[in-house]
XYZ file of C-alpha atoms in Angstrom:
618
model
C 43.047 90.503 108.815
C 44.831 93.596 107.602
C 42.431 95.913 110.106
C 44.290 94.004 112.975
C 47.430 95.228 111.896
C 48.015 97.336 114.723
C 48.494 94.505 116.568
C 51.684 93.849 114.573
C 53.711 96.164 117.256
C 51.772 94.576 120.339
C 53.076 91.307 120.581
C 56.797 92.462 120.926
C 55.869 94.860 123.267
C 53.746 92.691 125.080
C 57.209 90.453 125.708
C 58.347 93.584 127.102
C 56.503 94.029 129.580
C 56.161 90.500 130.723
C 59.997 90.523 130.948
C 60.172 93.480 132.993
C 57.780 91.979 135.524
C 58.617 88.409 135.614
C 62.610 88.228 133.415
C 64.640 87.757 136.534
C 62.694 84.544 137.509
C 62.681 82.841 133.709
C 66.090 83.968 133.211
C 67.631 82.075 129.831
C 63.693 81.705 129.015
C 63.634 85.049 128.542
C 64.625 84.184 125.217
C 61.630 82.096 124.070
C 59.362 84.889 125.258
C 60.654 87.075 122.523
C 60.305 84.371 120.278
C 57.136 83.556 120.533
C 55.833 87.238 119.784
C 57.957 88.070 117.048
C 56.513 84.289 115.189
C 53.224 85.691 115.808
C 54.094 89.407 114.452
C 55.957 88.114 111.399
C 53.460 86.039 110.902
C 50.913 88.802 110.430
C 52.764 90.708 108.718
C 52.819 88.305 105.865
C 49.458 88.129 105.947
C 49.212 91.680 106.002
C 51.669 91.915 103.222
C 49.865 89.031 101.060
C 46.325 91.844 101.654
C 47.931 94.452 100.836
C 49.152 93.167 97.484
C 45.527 92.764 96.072
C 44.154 95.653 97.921
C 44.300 99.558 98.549
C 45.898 101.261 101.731
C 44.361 100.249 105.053
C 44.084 104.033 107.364
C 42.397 103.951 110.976
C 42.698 107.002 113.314
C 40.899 108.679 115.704
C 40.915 112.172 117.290
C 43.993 112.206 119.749
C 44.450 116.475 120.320
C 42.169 118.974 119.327
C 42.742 122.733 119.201
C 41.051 125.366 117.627
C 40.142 124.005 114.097
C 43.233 121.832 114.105
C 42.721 117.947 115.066
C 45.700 115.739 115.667
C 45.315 111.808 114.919
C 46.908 108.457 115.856
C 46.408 105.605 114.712
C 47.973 102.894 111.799
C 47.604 102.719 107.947
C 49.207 99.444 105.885
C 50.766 101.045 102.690
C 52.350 99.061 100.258
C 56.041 100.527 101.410
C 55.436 100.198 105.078
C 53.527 96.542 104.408
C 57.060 95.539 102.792
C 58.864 97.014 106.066
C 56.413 95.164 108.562
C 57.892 91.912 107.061
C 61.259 93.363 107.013
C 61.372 94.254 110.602
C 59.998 91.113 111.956
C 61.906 88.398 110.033
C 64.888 90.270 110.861
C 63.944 90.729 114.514
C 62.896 87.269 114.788
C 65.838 85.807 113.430
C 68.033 87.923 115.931
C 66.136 86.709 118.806
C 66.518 83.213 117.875
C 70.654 84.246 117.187
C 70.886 85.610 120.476
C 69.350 82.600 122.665
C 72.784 81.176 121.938
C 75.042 83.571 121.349
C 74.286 85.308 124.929
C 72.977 82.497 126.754
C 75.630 82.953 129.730
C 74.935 86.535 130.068
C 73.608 87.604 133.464
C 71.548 89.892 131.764
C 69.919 88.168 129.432
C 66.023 88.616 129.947
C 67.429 92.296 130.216
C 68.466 92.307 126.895
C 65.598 90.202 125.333
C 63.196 92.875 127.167
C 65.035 95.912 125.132
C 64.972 94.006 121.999
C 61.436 93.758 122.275
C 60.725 97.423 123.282
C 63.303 98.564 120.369
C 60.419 95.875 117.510
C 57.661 97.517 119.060
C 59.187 100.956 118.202
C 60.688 100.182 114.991
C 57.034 98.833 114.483
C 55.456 101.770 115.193
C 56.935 104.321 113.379
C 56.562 102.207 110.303
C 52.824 102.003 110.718
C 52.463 105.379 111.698
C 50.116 107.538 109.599
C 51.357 111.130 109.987
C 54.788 112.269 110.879
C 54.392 113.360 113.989
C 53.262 109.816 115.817
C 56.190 108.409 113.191
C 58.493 111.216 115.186
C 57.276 109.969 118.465
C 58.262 106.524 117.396
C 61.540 107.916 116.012
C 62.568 109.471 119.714
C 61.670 105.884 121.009
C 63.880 104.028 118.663
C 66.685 106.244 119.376
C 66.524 105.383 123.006
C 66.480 102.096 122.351
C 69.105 101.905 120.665
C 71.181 103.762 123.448
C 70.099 101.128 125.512
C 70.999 98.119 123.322
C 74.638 99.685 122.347
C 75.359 100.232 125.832
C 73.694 97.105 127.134
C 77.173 96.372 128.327
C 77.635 99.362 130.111
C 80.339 98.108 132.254
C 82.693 98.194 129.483
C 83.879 102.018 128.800
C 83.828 101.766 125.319
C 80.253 100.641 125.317
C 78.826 102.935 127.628
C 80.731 105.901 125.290
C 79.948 104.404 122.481
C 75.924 104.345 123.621
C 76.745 108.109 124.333
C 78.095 109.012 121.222
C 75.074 107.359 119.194
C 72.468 109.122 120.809
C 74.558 112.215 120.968
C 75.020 112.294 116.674
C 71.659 111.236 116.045
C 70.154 114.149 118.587
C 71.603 116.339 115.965
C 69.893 115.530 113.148
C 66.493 115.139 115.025
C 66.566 118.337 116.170
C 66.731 119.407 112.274
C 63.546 116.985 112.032
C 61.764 118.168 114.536
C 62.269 122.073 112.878
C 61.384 120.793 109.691
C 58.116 118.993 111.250
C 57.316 122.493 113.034
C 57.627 123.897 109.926
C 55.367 121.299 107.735
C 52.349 122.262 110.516
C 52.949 125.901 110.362
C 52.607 126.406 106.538
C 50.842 123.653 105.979
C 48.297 123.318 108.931
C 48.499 119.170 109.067
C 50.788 116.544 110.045
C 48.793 114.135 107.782
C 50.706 112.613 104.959
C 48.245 113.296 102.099
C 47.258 116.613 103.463
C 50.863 117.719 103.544
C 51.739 116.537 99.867
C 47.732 118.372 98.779
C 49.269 121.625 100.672
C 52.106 121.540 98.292
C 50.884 120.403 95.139
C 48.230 123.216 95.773
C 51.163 125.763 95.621
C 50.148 126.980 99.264
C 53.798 126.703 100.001
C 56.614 128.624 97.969
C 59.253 126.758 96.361
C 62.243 128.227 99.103
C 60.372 126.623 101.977
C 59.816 123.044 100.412
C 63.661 122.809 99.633
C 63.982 124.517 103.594
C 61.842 121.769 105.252
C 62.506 119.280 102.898
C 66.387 119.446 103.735
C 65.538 119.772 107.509
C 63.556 116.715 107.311
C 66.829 115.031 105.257
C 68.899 115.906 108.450
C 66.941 113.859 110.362
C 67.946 110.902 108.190
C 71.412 111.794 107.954
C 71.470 111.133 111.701
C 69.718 107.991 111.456
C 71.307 106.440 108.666
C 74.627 107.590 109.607
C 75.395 109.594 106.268
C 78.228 111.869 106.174
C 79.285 114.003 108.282
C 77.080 112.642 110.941
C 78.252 108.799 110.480
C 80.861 108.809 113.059
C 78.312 107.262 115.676
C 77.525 103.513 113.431
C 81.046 102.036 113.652
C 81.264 102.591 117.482
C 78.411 101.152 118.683
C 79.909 98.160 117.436
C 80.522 97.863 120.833
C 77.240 96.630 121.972
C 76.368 93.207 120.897
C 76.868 91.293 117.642
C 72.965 90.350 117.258
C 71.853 94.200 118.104
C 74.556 94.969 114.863
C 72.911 92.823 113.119
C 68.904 94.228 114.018
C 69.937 97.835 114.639
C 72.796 98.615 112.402
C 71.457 95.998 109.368
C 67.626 96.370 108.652
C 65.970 98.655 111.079
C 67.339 101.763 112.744
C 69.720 102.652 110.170
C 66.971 101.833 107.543
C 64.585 104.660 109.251
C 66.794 107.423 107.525
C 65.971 105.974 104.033
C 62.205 104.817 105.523
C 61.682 108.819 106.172
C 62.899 110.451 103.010
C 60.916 107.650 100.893
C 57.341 108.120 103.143
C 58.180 112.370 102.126
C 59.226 111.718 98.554
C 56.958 113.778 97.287
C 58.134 116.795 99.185
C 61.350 115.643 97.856
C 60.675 115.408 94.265
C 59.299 119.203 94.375
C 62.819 120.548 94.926
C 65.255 120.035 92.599
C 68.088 121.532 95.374
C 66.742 119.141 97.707
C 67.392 116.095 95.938
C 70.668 117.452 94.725
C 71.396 117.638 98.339
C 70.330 114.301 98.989
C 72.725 112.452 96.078
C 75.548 113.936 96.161
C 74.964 113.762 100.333
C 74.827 109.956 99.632
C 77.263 109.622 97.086
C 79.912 110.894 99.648
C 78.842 108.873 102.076
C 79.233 105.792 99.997
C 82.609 106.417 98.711
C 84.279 108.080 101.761
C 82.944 104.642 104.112
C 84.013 102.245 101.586
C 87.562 103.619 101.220
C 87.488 103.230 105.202
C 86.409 99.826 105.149
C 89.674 98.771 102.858
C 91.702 99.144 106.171
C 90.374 97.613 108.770
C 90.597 94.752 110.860
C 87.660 94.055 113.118
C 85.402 92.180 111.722
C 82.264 94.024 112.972
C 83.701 97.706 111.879
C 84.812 96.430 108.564
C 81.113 95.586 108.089
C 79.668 99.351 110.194
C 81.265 100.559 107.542
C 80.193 98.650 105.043
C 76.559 99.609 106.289
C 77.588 103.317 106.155
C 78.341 102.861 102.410
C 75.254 101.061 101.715
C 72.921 103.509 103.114
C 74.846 106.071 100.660
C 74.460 104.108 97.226
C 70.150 103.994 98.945
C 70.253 108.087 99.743
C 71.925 108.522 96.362
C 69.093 106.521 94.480
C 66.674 108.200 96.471
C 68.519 111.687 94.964
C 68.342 110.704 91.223
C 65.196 109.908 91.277
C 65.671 106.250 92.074
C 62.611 105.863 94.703
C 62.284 101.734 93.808
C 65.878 101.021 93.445
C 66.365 102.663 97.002
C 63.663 100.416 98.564
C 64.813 97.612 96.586
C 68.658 97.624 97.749
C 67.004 98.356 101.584
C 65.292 95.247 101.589
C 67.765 93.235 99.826
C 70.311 95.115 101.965
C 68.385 93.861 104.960
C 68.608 90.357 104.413
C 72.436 89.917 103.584
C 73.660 92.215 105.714
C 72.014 90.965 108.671
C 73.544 87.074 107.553
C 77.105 88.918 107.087
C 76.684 90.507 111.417
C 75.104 87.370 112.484
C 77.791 85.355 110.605
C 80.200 87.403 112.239
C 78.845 86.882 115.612
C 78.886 83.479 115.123
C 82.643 83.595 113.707
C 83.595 85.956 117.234
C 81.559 82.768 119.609
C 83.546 80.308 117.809
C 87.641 82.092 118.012
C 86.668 84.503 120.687
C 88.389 87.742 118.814
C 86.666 90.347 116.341
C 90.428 90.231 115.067
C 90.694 88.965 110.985
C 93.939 88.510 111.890
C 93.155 85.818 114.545
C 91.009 83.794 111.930
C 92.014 81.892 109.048
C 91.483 79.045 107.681
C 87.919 78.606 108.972
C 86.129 76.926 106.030
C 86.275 73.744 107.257
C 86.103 74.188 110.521
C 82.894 76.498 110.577
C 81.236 74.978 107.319
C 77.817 76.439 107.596
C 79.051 80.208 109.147
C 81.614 79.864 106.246
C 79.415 78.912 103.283
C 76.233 81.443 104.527
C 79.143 84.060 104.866
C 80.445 83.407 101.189
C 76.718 84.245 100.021
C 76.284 87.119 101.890
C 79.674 88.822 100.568
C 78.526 87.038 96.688
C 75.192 89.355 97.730
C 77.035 92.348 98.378
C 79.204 92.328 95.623
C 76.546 92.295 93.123
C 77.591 88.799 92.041
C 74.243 87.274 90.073
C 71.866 85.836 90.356
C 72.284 86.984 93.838
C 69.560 89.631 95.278
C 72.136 91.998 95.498
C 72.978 92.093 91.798
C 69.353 93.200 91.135
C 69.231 96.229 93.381
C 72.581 97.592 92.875
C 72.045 97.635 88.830
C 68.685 99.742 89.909
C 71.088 102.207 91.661
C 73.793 102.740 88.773
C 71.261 102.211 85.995
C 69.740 105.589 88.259
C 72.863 107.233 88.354
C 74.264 106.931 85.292
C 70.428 108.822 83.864
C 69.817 111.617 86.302
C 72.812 111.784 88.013
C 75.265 112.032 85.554
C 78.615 111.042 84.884
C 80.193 111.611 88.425
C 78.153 110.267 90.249
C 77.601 107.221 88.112
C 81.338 106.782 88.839
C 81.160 107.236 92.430
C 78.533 104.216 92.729
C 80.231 102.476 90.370
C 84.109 102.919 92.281
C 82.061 102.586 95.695
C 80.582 98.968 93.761
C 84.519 97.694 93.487
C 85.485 98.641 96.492
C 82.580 96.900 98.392
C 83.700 93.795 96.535
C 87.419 94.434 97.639
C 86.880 94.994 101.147
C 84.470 92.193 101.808
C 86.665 89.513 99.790
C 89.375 90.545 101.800
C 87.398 89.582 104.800
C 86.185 86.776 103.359
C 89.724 85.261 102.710
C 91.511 86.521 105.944
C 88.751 85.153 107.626
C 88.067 81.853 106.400
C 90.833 80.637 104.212
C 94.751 80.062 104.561
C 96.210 78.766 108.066
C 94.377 79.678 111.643
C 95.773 82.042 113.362
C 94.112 82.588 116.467
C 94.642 81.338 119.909
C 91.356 79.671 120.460
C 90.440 76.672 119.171
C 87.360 77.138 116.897
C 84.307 75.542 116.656
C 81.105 75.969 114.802
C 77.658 77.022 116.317
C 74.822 75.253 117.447
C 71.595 75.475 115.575
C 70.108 78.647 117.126
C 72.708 80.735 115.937
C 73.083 78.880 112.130
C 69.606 78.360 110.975
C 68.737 81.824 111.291
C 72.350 82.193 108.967
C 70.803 79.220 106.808
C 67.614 81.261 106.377
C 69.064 84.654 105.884
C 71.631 83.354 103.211
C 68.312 81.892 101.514
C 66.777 85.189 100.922
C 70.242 86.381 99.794
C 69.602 84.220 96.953
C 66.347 84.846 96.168
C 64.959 88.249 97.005
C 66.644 89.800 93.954
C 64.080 88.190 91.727
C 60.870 90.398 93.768
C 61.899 92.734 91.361
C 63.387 91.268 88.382
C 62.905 91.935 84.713
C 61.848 88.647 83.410
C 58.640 89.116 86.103
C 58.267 92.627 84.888
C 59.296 94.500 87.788
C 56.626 93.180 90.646
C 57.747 94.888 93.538
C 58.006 98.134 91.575
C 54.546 97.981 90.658
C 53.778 97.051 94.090
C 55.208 100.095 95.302
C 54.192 103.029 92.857
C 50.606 101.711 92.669
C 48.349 104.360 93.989
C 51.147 107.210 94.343
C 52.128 110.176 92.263
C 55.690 108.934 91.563
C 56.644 108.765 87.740
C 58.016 106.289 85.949
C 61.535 104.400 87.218
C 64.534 103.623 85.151
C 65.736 100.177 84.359
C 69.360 99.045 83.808
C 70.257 98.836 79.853
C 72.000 95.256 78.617
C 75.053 96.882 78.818
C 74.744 98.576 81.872
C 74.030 94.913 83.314
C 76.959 93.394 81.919
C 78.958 96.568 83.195
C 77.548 95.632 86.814
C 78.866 92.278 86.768
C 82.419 93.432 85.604
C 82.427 96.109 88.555
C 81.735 93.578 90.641
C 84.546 91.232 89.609
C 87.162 94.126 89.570
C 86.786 93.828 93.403
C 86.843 90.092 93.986
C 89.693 89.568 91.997
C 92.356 91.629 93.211
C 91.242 90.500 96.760
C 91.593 86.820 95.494
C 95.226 87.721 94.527
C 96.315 89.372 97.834
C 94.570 87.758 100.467
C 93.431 84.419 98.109
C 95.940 83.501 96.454
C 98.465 85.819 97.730
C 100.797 86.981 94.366
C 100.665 90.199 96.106
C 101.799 90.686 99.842
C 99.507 93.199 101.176
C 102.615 94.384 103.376
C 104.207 95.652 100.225
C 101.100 97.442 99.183
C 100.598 98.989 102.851
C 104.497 99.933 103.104
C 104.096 101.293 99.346
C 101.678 104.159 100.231
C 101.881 104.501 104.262
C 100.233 108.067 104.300
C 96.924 106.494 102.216
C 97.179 103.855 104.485
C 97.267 105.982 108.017
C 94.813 108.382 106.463
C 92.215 105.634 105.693
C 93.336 103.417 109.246
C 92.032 106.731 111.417
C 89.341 107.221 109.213
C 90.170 110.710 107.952
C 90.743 112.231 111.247
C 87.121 112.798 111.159
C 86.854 111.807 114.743
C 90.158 114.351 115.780
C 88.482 117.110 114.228
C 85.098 116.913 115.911
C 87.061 116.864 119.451
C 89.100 119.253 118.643
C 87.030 121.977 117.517
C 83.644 120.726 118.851
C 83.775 118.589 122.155
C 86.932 120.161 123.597
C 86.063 124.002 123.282
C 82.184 123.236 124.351
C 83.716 120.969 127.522
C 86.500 124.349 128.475
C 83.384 126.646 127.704
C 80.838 124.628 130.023
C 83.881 124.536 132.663
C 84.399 128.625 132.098
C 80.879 129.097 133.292
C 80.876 126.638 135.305
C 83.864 128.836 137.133
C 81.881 131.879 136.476
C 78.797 130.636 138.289
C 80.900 129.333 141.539
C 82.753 132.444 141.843
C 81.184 135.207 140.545
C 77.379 134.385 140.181
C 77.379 132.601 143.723
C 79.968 134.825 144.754
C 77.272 138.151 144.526
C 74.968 135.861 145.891
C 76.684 134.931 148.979
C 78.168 138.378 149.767
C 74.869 139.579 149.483
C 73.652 136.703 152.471
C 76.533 138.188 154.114
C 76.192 141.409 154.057
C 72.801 140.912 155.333
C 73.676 138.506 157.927
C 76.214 141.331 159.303
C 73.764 144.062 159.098
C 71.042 141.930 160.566
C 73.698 141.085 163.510
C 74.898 144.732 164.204
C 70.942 146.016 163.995
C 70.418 143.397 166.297
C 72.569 144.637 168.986
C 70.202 147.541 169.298
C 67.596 145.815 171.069
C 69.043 145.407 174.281
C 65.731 146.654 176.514
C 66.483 149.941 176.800
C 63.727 152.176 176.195
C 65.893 155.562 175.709
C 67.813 153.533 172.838
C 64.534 153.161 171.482
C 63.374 156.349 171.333
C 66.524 157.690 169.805
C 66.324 155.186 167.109
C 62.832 156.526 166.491
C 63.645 160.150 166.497
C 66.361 160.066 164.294
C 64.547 157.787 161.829
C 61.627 160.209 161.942
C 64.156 163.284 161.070
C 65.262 161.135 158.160
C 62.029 160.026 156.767
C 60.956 163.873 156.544
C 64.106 164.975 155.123
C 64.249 162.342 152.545
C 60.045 163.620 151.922
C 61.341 167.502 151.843
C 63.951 166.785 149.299
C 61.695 165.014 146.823
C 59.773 167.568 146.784
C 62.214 169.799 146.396
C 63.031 168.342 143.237
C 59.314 167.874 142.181
């Protein structure tokens, strides 16, 4: 079955199409369509998965571009890292579909949106199965599109449609560094082929400057993608499009492609020590910097962005210390609660009708299933055991606290009590206390909570894939067949350390927003500049319009006044001129024949006295 992979990608885009053609007359069946091909793609992919476990890697290609001595290929290969992402990407995908039935079902646009969802699988898709990195760039390009599509899908809304702008904007930034760095790999290394790339460099046919060169080009690629410092301003705006794409885009798949990229070139990585110094303290800020942001704010849907945006930090900074398991461990465990904490959301925004905490309230009993799937989901994210977030996030500072040091053990640790912090403290304001809101709430139907019900399941469980009692399964799964060495496992202590980071988060959020000994109002009033530097997110934003978008914008309207009046100025005195000249010559031909000839004499005398004077000076 595993040779029939490639048809993993086909069925989603096959609902593509078919929605294109025939969406406006199904309308809210739209929804089923999409269904139906992401059951049959996730179900392959298991399959695939459960093949790949007792096998070897899967590769099928053939010749796409041939020039000279150099061939280019396409095709699919089922690794054990991408095998892990097919089933990833579909369970995910399926259970947004299923969400969004629901959740959108009076939209006027629906089959629209079912259509893009399908196109953005089959993209997602296929730059996971890709077996070189240019058809996984190719894929990359797509996926970027669609999610410009998706975040703008309601485009009528200005802060949509800018917010789709902005996205593909940031992220064009770092693929043009990806793109460079791809150039690159083929020039020194003739081959856009995985293993002949990482056989180029272990033959030392490329010098240790250029590695750490591409290598870091290739890293700025992922910056964009998984919206890492500085280029993470785009992941908390497109907040605007809808809650299920959050939850697909923003959760498991798109944002996931960063961490997907650096892990498929980790070998590249591991040959320059600058590079991956690059990388962790690269994700180290990221993690810190987002989670202090996330202590502030009150929609529920940017509170989690950037909870994402800190999350995809603690993964870059594994991958930078070394921490290649742990990395893909908190990504797939990542995947699974964050996608129940957006869809739990969602459902919490179709019940009140506000994205405002302070609208909600006392919501526990009545949205019982949204609130108890919601409570695992922050238990998972917090690093709360047995939880599968407990398990990944011990990986990560167990990785730290080895190669990276002191300082950045205590960023991932501080960036661990935060996350706790901030997502208790949307946890209470959301679901306990009095309600607040003007709406009165109610709790979804069964579209939108089983995919919550099964979600908060794998919150539970997919910690133990890679526990210690099983002897590290997925681990083995994963470095089976590659180069990568050995990976470091948390200590006792460092285990019991976890759980105590953890709880230094909950509880002071219990206290203020739980319990409320503290009033947050006194802790707000008590440091206002903290609090106004953290609510505008470090002026991040300011400064890139100040000295980026507004002096690009007056220098494209400078030569945009330079062109109109000068450029086309020249040109049209020139038509002028002509014009005039052409007008006065013309009066000369008026049909008489003496004119004629004295036009003709005089242009002979000139002719030879312009020949006698070049001569002259001959």
């Amino acid at each position: 079955m595993i040779q029939y992979a490639w048809l993993i990608p086909v069925f989603p885009l096959l609902a593509f199409v078919l929605l294109v053609l025939f969406g406006k007359q199904i309308k809210e069946k739209a929804a089923y369509v999409g269904i139906v091909a992401l059951l049959a793609s996730f179900g392959m992919s298991v399959i695939v998965l459960i093949e790949r476990i007792g096998g070897e890697t899967v590769r099928f290609v053939f010749n796409w571009l041939t020039f000279g001595d150099t061939t280019i290929t396409m095709g699919f290969e089922v690794t054990a890292l991408n095998a892990m992402m097919l089933v990833i990407v579909t369970l995910v995908s399926l259970l947004v579909h299923m969400f969004s039935r629901d959740y959108l079902h009076d939209d006027a646009r629906i089959e629209v949106f079912f259509s893009y969802l399908g196109l953005f699988t089959f993209s997602m898709l296929g730059l996971v199965l890709a077996p070189n990195i240019l058809q996984l760039f190719i894929f990359w390009e797509l996926v970027g599109l669609c999610s410009y599509l998706l975040v703008g899908f309601w485009y009528f809304k200005p802060e949509a449609a800018a917010a789709a702008k902005k996205a593909f904007l940031t992220t064009r930034i770092g693929d043009v560094g990806l793109f460079i760095g791809l150039i690159l790999t083929f020039i020194y290394t003739g081959s856009f082929e995985y293993d002949a790339i990482f056989a180029a460099l272990n033959a030392n046919l490329v010098d240790q400057t250029m590695i750490t060169i591409i290598a870091l080009l290739i890293f700025l690629g992922a910056v964009g993608k998984s919206a890492q410092f500085p280029l993470h301003v785009w992941l908390p705006d497109a907040m605007e499009g809808p809650t299920p794409v959050s939850a697909l885009i923003h959760a498991a798949t798109m944002v996931a492609a960063g961490v997907y990229l650096v892990a498929v070139m980790y070998p590249m990585f591991v040959m320059s020590d600058t590079a991956l110094t690059v990388v962790a303290y690269t994700g180290a800020i990221t993690a810190l910097f987002a989670a202090t942001i996330g202590l502030v704010q009150n929609d529920i849907k940017r509170i989690l962005a950037y909870s994402t945006v800190s999350q995809l930090g603690l993964m870059v900074l594994a991958l930078g210390t070394f921490g290649y398991v742990a990395a893909l461990f908190h990504l797939m465990t990542h995947a699974f609660f964050k996608a129940l904490l957006f869809l739990g959301s969602g459902s919490v925004i179709h019940g009140v009708h506000s994205q405002d905490i302070n609208d909600m309230g006392g919501l526990w009993s009545k949205m019982r299933t949204t609130a108890v799937t919601f409570l695992i989901g922050c238990l998972a994210i917090a690093g709360i055991p047995p939880l599968a977030g407990f398990w990944s996030k011990e990986e990560i500072l167990a990785n730290a606290w080895v190669h990276g040091g002191f300082f950045l053990f205590a960023i991932a640790a501080l960036t661990a009590v935060l996350t706790g912090f901030y997502m208790f403290r949307l946890f209470f304001k959301t679901f306990t206390g009095e309600y607040r809101g003007k709406h009165k709430p109610h709790e979804s139907g069964p579209f939108m909570t089983i995919p919550l019900i099964v979600l908060a399941a794998l919150a539970l469980v997919a910690g133990f894939a890679n526990a210690s009692f099983w002897d590290y399964p997925l681990e083995r799964f994963l470095l089976a067949g590659t180069l990568i060495g050995p990976q470091v496992h948390a200590e006792t202590w460092m285990i019991f350390l976890s759980i105590v980071i953890a709880l230094a988060g909950i509880v002071p959020a219990y206290l203020i927003y739980g319990k409320q000994v503290i009033k947050s109002e006194n802790i707000r009033n008590s440091f206002p500049f903290a609090y106004q530097l953290l609510r505008d997110k470090y002026y991040i934003d300011e400064l890139y319009i100040n000295v980026i978008v507004k002096p690009v914008v007056s220098l494209g309207k400078g030569l945009w006044a330079m062109d109109r009046h000068i450029i086309d100025g020249l040109v049209n005195v020139a038509g002028r001129s002509a014009g005039q000249a052409g007008g006065s010559l013309g009066k000369q031909h008026n049909g008489q024949v003496q004119t004629y000839g004295v036009v003709t004499v005089l242009g002979g005398i000139a002719l030879f006295a312009i020949a006698f004077l070049v001569r002259g000076y001959m």
